[in-house]
Short mmCIF file of C-alpha atoms and ligand atoms in Angstrom, two decimals:
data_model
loop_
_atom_site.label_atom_id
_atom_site.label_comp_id
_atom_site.label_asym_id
_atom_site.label_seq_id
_atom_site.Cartn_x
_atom_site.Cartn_y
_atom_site.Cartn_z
CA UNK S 1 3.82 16.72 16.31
CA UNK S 2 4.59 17.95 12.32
CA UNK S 3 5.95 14.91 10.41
CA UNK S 4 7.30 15.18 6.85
CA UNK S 5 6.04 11.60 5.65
CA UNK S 6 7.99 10.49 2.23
CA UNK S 7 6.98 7.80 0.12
CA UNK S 8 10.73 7.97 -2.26
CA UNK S 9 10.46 5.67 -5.56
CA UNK S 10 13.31 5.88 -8.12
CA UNK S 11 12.60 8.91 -10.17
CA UNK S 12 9.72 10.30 -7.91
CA UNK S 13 9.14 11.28 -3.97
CA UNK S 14 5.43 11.47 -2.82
CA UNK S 15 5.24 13.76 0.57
CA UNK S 16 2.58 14.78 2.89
CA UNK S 17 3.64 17.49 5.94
CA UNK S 18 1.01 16.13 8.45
CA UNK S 19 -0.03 17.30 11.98
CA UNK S 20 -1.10 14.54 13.95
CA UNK S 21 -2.90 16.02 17.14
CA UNK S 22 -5.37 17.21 13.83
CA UNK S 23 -4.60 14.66 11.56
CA UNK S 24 -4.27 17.20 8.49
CA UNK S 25 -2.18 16.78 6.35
CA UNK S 26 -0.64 20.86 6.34
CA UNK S 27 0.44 20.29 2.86
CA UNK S 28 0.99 17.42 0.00
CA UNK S 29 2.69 17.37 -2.78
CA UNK S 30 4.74 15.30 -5.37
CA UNK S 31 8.21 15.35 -7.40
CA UNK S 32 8.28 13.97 -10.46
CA UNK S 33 11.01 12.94 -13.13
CA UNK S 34 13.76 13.18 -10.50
CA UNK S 35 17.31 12.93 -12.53
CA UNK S 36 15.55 14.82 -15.62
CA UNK S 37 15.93 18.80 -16.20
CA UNK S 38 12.52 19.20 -16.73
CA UNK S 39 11.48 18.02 -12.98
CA UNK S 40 8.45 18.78 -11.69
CA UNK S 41 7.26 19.66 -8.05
CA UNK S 42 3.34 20.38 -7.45
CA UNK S 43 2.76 21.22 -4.11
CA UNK S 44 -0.79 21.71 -2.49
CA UNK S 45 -0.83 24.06 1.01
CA UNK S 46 -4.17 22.43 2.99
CA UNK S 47 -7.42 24.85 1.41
CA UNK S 48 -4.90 26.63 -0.97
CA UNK S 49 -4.52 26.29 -4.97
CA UNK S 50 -1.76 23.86 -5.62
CA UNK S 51 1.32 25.15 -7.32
CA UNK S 52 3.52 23.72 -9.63
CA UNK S 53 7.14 24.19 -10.17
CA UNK S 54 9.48 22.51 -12.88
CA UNK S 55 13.64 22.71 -12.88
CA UNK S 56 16.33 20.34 -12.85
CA UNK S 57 15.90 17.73 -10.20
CA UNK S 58 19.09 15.73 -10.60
CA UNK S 59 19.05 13.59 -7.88
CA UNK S 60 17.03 12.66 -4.54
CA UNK S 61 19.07 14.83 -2.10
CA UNK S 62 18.45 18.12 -4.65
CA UNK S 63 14.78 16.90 -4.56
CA UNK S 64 14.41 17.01 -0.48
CA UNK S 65 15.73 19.74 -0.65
CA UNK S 66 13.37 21.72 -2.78
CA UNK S 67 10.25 20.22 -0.77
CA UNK S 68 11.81 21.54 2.48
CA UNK S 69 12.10 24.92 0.45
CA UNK S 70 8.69 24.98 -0.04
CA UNK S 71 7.38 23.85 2.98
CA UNK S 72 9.13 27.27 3.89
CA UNK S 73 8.67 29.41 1.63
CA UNK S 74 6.77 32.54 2.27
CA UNK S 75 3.51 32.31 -0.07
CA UNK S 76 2.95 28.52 0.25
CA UNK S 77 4.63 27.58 2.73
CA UNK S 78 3.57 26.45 5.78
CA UNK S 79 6.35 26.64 8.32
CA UNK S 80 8.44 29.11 9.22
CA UNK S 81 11.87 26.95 10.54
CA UNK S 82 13.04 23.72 9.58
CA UNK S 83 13.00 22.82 12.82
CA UNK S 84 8.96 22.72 13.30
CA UNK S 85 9.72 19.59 11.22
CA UNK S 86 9.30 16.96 14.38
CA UNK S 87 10.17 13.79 12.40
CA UNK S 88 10.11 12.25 9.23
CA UNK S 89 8.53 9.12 8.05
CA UNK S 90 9.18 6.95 5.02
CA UNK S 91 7.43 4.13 3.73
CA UNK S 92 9.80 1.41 3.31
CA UNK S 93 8.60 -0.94 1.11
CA UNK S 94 10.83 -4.19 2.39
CA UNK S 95 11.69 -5.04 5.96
CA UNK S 96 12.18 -8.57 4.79
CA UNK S 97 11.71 -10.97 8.21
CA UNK S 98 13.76 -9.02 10.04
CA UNK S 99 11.15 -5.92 10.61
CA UNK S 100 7.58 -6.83 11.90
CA UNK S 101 7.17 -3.03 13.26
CA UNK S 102 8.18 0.59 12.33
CA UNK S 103 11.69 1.44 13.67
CA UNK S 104 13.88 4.53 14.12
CA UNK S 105 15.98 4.70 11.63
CA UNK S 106 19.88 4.19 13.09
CA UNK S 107 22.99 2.47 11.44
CA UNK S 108 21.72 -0.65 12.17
CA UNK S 109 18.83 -0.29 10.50
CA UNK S 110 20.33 1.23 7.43
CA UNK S 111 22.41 -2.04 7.51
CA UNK S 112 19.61 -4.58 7.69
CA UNK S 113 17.39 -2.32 4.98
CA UNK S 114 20.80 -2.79 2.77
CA UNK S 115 20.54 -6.17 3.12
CA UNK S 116 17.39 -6.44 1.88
CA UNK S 117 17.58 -4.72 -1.13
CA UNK S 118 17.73 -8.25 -2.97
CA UNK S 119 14.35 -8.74 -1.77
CA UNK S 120 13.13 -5.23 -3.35
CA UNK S 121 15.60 -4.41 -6.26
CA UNK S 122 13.04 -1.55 -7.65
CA UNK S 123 11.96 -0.29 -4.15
CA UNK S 124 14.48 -0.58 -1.03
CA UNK S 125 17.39 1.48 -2.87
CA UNK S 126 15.33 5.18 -3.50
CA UNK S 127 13.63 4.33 -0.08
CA UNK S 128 17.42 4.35 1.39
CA UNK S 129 18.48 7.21 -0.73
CA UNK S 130 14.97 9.21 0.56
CA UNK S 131 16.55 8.65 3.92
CA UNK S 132 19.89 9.38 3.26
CA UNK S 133 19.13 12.77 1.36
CA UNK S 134 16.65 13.61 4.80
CA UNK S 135 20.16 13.04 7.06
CA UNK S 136 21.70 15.47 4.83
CA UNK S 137 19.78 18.40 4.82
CA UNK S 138 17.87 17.68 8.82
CA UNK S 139 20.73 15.83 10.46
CA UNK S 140 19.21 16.11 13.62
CA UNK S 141 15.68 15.26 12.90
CA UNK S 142 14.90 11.80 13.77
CA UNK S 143 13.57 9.52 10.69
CA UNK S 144 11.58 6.63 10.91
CA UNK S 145 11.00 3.67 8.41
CA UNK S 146 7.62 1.68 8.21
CA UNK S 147 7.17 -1.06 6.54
CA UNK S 148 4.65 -2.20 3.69
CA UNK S 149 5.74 -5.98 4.64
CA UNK S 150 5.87 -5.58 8.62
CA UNK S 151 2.14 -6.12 9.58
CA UNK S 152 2.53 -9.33 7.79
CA UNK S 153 5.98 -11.23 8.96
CA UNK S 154 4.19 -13.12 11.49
CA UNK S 155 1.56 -14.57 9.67
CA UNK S 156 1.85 -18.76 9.92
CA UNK S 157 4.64 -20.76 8.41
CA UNK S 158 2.06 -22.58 6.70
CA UNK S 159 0.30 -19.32 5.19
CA UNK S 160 4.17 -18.15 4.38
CA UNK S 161 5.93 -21.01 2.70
CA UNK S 162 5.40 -21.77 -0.72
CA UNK S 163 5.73 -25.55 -1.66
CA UNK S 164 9.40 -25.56 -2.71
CA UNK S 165 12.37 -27.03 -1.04
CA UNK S 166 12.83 -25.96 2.68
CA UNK S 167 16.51 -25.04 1.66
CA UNK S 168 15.33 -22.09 -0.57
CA UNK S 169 13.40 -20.56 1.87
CA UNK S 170 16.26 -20.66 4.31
CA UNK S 171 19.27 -19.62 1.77
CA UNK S 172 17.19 -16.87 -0.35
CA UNK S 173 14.63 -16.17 2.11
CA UNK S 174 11.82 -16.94 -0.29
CA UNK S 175 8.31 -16.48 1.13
CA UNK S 176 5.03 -14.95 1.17
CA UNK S 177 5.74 -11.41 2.60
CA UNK S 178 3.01 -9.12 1.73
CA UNK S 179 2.13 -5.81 1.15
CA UNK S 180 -0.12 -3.08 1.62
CA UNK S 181 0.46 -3.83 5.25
CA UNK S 182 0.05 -0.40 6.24
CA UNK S 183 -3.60 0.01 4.74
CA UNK S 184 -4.27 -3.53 5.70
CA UNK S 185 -3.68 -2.54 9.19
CA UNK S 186 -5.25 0.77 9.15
CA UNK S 187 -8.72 -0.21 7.73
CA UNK S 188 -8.89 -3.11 10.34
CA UNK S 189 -8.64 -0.88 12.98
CA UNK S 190 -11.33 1.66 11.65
CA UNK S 191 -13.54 -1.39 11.03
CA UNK S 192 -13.41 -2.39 14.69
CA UNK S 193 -13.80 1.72 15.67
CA UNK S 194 -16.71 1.35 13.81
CA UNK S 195 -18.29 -1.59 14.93
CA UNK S 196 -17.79 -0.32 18.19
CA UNK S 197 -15.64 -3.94 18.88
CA UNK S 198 -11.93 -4.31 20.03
CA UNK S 199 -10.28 -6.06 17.26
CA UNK S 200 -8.82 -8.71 19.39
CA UNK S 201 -12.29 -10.02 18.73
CA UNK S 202 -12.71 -9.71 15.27
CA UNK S 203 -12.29 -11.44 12.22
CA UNK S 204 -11.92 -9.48 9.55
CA UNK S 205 -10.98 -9.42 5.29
CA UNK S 206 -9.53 -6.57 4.09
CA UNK S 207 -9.52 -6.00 0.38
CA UNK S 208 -7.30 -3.13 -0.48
CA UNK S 209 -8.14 -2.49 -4.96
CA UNK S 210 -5.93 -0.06 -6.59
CA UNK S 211 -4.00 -0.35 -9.15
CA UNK S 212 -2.25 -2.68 -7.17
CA UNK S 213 -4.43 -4.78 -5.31
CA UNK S 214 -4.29 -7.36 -2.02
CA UNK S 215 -6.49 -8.64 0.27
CA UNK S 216 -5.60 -9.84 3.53
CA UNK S 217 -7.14 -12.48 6.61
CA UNK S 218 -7.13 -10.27 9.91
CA UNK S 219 -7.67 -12.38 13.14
CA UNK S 220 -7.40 -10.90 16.66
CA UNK S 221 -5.56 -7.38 14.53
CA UNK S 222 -2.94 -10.01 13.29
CA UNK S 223 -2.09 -10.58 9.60
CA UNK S 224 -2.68 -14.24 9.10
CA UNK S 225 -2.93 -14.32 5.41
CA UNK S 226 -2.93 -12.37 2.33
CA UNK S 227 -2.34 -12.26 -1.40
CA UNK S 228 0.85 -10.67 -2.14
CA UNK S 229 3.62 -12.98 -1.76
CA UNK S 230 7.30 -12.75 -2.53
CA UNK S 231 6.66 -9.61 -4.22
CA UNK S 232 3.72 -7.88 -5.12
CA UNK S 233 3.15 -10.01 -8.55
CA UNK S 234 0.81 -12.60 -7.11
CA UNK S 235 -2.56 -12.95 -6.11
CA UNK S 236 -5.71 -10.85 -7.17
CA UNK S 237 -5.54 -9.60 -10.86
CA UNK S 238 -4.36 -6.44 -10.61
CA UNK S 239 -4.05 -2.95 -13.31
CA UNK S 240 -1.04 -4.26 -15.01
CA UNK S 241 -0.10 -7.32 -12.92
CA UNK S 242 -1.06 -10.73 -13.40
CA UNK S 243 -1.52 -12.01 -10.03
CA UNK S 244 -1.94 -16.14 -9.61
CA UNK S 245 -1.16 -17.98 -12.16
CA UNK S 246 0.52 -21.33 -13.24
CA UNK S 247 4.00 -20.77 -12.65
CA UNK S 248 4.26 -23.51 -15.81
CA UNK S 249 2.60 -20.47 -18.39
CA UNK S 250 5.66 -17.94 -17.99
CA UNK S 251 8.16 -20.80 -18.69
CA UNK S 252 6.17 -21.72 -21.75
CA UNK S 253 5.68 -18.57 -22.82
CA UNK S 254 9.12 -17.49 -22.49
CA UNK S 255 10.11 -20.94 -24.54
CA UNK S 256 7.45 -19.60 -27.62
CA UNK S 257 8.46 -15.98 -27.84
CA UNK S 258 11.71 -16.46 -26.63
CA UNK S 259 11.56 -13.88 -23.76
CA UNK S 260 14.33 -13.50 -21.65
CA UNK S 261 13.89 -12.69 -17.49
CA UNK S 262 13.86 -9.76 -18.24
CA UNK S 263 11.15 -9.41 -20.66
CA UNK S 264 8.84 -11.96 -18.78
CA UNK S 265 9.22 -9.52 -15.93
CA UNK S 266 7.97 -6.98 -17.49
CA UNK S 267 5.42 -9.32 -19.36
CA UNK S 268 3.75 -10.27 -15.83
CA UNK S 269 4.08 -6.90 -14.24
CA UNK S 270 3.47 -4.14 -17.16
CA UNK S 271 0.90 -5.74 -19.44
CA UNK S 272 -0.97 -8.70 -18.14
CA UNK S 273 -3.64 -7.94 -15.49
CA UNK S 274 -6.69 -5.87 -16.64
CA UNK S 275 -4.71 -4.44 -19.55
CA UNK S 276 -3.79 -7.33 -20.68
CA UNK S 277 -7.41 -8.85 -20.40
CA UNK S 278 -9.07 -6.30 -22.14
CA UNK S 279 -7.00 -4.34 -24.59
CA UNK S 280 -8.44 -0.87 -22.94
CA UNK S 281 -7.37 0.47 -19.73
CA UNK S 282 -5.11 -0.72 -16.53
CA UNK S 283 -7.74 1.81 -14.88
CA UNK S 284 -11.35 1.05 -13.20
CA UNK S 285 -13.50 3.40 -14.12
CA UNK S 286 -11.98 3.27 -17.85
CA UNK S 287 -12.28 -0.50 -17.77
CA UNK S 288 -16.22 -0.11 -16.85
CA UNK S 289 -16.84 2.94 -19.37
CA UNK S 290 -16.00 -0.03 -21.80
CA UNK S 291 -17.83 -2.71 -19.79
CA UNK S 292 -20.99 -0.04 -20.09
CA UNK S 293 -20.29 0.25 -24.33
CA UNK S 294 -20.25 -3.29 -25.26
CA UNK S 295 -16.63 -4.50 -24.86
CA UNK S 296 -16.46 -8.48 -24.46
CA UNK S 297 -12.91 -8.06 -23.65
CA UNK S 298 -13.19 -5.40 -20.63
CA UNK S 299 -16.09 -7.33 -19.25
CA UNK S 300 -13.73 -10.35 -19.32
CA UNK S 301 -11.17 -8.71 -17.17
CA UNK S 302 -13.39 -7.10 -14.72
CA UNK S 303 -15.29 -10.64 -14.07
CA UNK S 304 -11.79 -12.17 -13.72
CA UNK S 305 -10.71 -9.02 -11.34
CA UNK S 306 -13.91 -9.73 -9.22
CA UNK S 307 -14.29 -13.73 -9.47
CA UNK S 308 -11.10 -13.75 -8.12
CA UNK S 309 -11.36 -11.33 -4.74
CA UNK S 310 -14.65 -13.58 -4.47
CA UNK S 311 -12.63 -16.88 -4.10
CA UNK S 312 -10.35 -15.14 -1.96
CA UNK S 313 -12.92 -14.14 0.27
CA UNK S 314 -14.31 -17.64 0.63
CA UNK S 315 -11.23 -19.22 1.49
CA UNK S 316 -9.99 -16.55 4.47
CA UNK S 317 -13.42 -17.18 5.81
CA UNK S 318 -12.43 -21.27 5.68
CA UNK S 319 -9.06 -19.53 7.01
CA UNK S 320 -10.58 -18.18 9.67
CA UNK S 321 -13.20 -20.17 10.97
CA UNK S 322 -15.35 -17.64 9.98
CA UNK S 323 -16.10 -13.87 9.11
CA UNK S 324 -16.84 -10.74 11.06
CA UNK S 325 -16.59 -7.68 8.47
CA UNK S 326 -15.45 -7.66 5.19
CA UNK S 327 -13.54 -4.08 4.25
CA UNK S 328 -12.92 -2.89 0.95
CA UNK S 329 -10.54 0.34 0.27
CA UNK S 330 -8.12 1.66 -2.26
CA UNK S 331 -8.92 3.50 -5.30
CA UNK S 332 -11.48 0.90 -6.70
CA UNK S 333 -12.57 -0.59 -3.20
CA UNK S 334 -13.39 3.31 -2.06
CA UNK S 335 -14.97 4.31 -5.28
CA UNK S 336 -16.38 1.22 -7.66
CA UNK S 337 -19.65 0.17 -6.56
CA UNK S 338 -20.15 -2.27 -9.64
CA UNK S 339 -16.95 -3.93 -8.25
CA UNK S 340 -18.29 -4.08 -4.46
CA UNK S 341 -21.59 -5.56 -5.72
CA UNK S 342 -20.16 -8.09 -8.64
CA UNK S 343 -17.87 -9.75 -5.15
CA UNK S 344 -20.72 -9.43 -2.73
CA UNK S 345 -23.53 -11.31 -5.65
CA UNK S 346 -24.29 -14.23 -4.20
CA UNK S 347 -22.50 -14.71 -0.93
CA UNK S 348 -25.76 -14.17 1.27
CA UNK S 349 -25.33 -18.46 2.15
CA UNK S 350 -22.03 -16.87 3.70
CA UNK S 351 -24.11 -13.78 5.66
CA UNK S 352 -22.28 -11.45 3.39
CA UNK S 353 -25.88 -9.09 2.32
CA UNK S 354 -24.92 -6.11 0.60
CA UNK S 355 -27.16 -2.70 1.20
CA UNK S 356 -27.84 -1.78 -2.61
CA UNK S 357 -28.79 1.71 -1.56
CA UNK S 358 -26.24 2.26 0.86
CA UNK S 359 -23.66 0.77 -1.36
CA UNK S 360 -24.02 3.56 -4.23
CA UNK S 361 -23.78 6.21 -1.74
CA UNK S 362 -20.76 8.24 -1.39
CA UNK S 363 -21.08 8.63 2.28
CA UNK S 364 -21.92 5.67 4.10
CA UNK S 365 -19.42 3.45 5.04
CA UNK S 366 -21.27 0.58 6.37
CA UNK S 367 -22.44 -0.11 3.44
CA UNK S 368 -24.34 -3.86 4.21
CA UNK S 369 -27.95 -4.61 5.02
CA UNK S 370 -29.35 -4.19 8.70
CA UNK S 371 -29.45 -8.24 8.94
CA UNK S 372 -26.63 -8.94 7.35
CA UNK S 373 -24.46 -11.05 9.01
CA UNK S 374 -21.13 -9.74 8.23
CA UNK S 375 -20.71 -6.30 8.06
CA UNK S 376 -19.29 -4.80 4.75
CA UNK S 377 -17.77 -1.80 4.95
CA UNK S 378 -15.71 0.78 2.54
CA UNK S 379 -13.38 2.95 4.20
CA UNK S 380 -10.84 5.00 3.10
CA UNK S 381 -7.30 4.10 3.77
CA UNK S 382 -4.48 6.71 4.96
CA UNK S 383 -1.22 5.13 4.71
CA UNK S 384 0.21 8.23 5.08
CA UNK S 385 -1.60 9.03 8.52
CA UNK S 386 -0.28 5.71 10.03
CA UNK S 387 3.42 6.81 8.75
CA UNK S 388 2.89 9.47 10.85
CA UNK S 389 1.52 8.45 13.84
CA UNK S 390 3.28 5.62 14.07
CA UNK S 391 7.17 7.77 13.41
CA UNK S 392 5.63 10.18 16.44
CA UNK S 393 4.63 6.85 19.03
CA UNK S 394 8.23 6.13 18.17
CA UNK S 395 10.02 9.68 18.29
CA UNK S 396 8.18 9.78 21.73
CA UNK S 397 8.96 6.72 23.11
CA UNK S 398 12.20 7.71 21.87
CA UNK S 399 12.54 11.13 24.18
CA UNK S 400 10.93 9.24 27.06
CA UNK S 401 14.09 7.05 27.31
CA UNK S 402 16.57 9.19 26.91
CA UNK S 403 14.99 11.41 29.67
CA UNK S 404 15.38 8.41 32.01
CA UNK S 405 18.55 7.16 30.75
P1 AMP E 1 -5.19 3.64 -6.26
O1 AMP E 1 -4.05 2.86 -6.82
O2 AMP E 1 -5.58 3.19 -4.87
O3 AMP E 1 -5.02 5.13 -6.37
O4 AMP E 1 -6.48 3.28 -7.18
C1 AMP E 1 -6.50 3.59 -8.53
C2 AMP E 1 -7.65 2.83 -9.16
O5 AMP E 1 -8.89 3.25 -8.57
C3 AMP E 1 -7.78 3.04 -10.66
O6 AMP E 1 -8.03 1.81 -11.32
C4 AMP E 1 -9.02 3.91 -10.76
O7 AMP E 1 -9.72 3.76 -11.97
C5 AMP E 1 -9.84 3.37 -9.60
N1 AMP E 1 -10.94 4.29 -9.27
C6 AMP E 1 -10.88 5.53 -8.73
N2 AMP E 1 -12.12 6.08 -8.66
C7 AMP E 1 -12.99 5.16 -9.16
C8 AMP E 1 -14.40 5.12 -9.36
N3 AMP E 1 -15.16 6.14 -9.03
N4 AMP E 1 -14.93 4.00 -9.90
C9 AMP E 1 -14.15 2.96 -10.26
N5 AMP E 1 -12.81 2.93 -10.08
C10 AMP E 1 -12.23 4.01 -9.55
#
C-alpha cells in the first residue's frame, strides 16, 4: 500500500509518501510557516534533489493541498492519480485514556480526539485540522490516527498516578501518559528482531534522546513505565525542557520574578533544559563542541543530561526485576557516542559493558561487549514507518470486514 503519513503541528505539516511492501519512503517533505505569505514547501522525491517552493500558505487545508500537488506533479512527483494514495496516517499526539491503539479515523473518533484537546492544547487541535483538511481534498481515502500516548495507557496505576488527591485524577484526568510511544514501541521490537528473541520475553529500556527526550520500561512488549508524564515537561533533561524537578522551584520562582502561568510555561519548556544549563546550545553536538573547548557550563548540562538517563536506567531495572537490552535512539541516542558512553560508565556491577570500538562506529548496532550481560544497542527509530504500517493493518482489516459484512 502508498500511505501519505502527516505529522500536522500549528504552523507546520511534516509528510512522508511511504510504500510499505518496500518500506521507502517515495518522497518526504515539509511545510513551513503555514498562515504566513512567505510559506515554504521543500519536498525531496526518494534519490532526487529536493525542491523548494515558497507562496502563501494560509491555512492547513491550502497546505494539503499543495503536498498532494506535488506528490503529482509531473517533474517531482511521484504519482500519477490521487487515488494511488491508499491511506493516510497522522500522528496524533493525545489519545488521552481513551486510545491504547491506532484507530480509523470516524466521527466518533473525531469526537473523543475533541475531547481531549484539554489534555494537548498546543498539539490535538492542528492534528484535527491535518485530518480535517485530508477529508476535504481525499474524501474517500480512509485516515488513520496513531497515537504518541497509546503504547503507554496501560502501564500500572501505580507507575501512572502521581501522589495527589484521587479526585484529580478522576475529574481532570491527570496522569502519567507518555510519549514517544511510537519510537518506544518500534525500537523494542527491532531489539527483539535483533536478538533473535520474541519480545514477550524480554525486558527491555528504551531511551529515545532528541531534542525531546524519554525513556521507557518495556516488559513482555508492554509499556510499564516511562518518563514523560502529563505532558512531555517531565523527566530526563531535555534541549529546552526541564524535565524532573521540585514542583516547589516554579512556585518560588514565579513568587521572585513575578511570572505569571504563562511565563513559567514557557520558563520550563523554552529555556531551562540544556540551554538553560549551559548558556550555549539546546543542540548535542553544539553542546559537546563547547564541552570539547573548555565550557564549565556545557559540561554541567551534559553531566546533568546523562546522570539523569543513568538513574533512570537503574530504577526500570529495580522496575523490572531486571534488564535484557538497553536501546538508545533519537537524534542524540543514534548519533552521540560521548552520551552512550558517559550513561553506560560504570554500570558493568549491573552487566551493562559497553563495546568502546563498536560504540564509535557508525554501523553497528549492537554496540556492547561479547560478555556483556545486557545487550546495548542503538537503532534508529522510524515513527513514520509504524504510522504507516500500522494505518495499512487497519485499512486492511478494515476491507476484510466489509467484504464479509
Ligand atoms: P531529534 O530531535 O531526534 O531530531 O534529535 C536532535 C538532537 O540530536 C539534537 O540535539 C542534535 O544535536 C542531536 N544530534 C544529531 N546528530 C548528533 C551527533 N552526531 N552527535 C551528537 N548529537 C547529535
Amino acid at each position: 500500500m502508498k500511505i501519505l503519513v502527516l505529522n500536522c503541528g500549528s504552523s507546520s505539516i511534516k509528510y512522508q509518501f511511504i510504500d510499505t511492501d518496500s518500506r521507502d519512503a517515495l518522497a518526504k517533505g515539509m511545510v513551513e510557516r503555514i498562515g504566513m505569505s512567505s510559506a515554504v514547501l521543500t519536498h525531496t522525491p526518494l534519490g532526487k534533489e529536493k525542491i523548494k517552493i515558497v507562496g502563501e500558505i494560509l491555512d492547513h487545508s491550502i497546505a494539503i493541498e499543495y503536498v498532494i500537488a506535488v506528490l503529482l506533479s509531473k517533474n517531482h512527483g511521484v504519482i500519477k492519480d490521487k487515488k494511488e494514495i491508499d491511506a493516510v496516517g497522522h500522528r496524533v499526539v493525545h489519545g488521552g485514556e481513551t486510545f491504547s491503539g491506532s484507530v480509523l479515523i470516524t466521527d466518533h473518533v473525531m469526537k473523543a480526539l475533541k475531547e481531549n484537546i484539554e489534555l494537548a492544547p498546543l498539539h490535538n487541535p492542528p492534528n484535527i485540522k491535518g485530518i480535517q483538511a485530508v477529508l476535504e481534498h481525499l474524501p474517500n481515502t480512509p485516515q488513520c490516527g496513531v497515537f504518541d500516548t497509546a503504547f503507554h495507557v496501560k502501564m500500572p496505576a501505580k507507575a501512572y498516578l502521581y501522589g495527589i488527591p484521587y479526585e484529580l485524577y478522576k475529574k481532570y484526568k491527570i496522569r502519567r501518559y507518555g510519549f514517544h510511544g511510537t519510537s518506544h514501541r518500534f525500537v523494542s521490537e527491532q531489539a527483539a528482531q535483533l536478538l533473535g528473541k520474541p519480545l514477550e520475553e524480554l525486558k527491555i529500556i528504551t531511551a529515545h534522546l532528541g531534542n525531546g527526550a524519554s525513556i521507557a520500561a518495556v516488559n513482555g512488549g508492554r509499556s510499564v513505565d516511562t518518563s514523560m508524564g502529563f505532558t512531555p515537561l517531565e523527566g530526563l533533561l531535555m534541549g529546552t525542557r526541564c524535565g524532573d524537578m521540585d514542583p516547589s522551584v516554579i512556585l518560588y520562582i514565579m513568587g521572585k520574578e513575578g511570572l505569571t502561568l504563562s511565563e513559567a510555561n514557557t520558563l520550563m519548556n523554552k529555556h531551562s533544559g540544556l540551554i538553560g544549563l549551559s548558556g550555549e546550545s539546546s543542540d548535542m553536538r553544539e553542546l559537546e563542541q563547547a564541552v570539547a573547548e573548555g565550557s564549565k557550563k556545557a559540561k554541567n548540562a551534559f553531566d546533568v543530561f546523562t546522570y539523569r538517563i543513568k538513574k533512570y536506567v537503574g530504577s526500570y531495572i529495580a522496575a523490572m526485576g531486571g534488564v535484557d537490552a538497553l536501546v538508545f535512539t533519537g537524534g542524540i541516542g543514534e548519533n552521540s557516542t560521548e552520551v552512550r558512553k558517559a550513561v553506560c560508565e560504570d554500570m558493568d556491577f549491573l552487566g551493562i559493558n559497553l563495546d568502546q570500538e563498536k560504540n564509535l562506529s557508525r554501523e553497528e548496532l549492537l554496540i556492547s561487549s561479547e560478555d556483556s550481560k545486557v545487550k546495548v544497542m542503538r537503532i534508529p527509530t522510524n515513527e513514520e514507518l509504524v504510522i504507516a504500517l500500522d494505518t495499512e493493518e487497519i485499512v486492511k482489516e478494515q476491507l476484510v470486514a466489509q467484504s464479509v459484512e
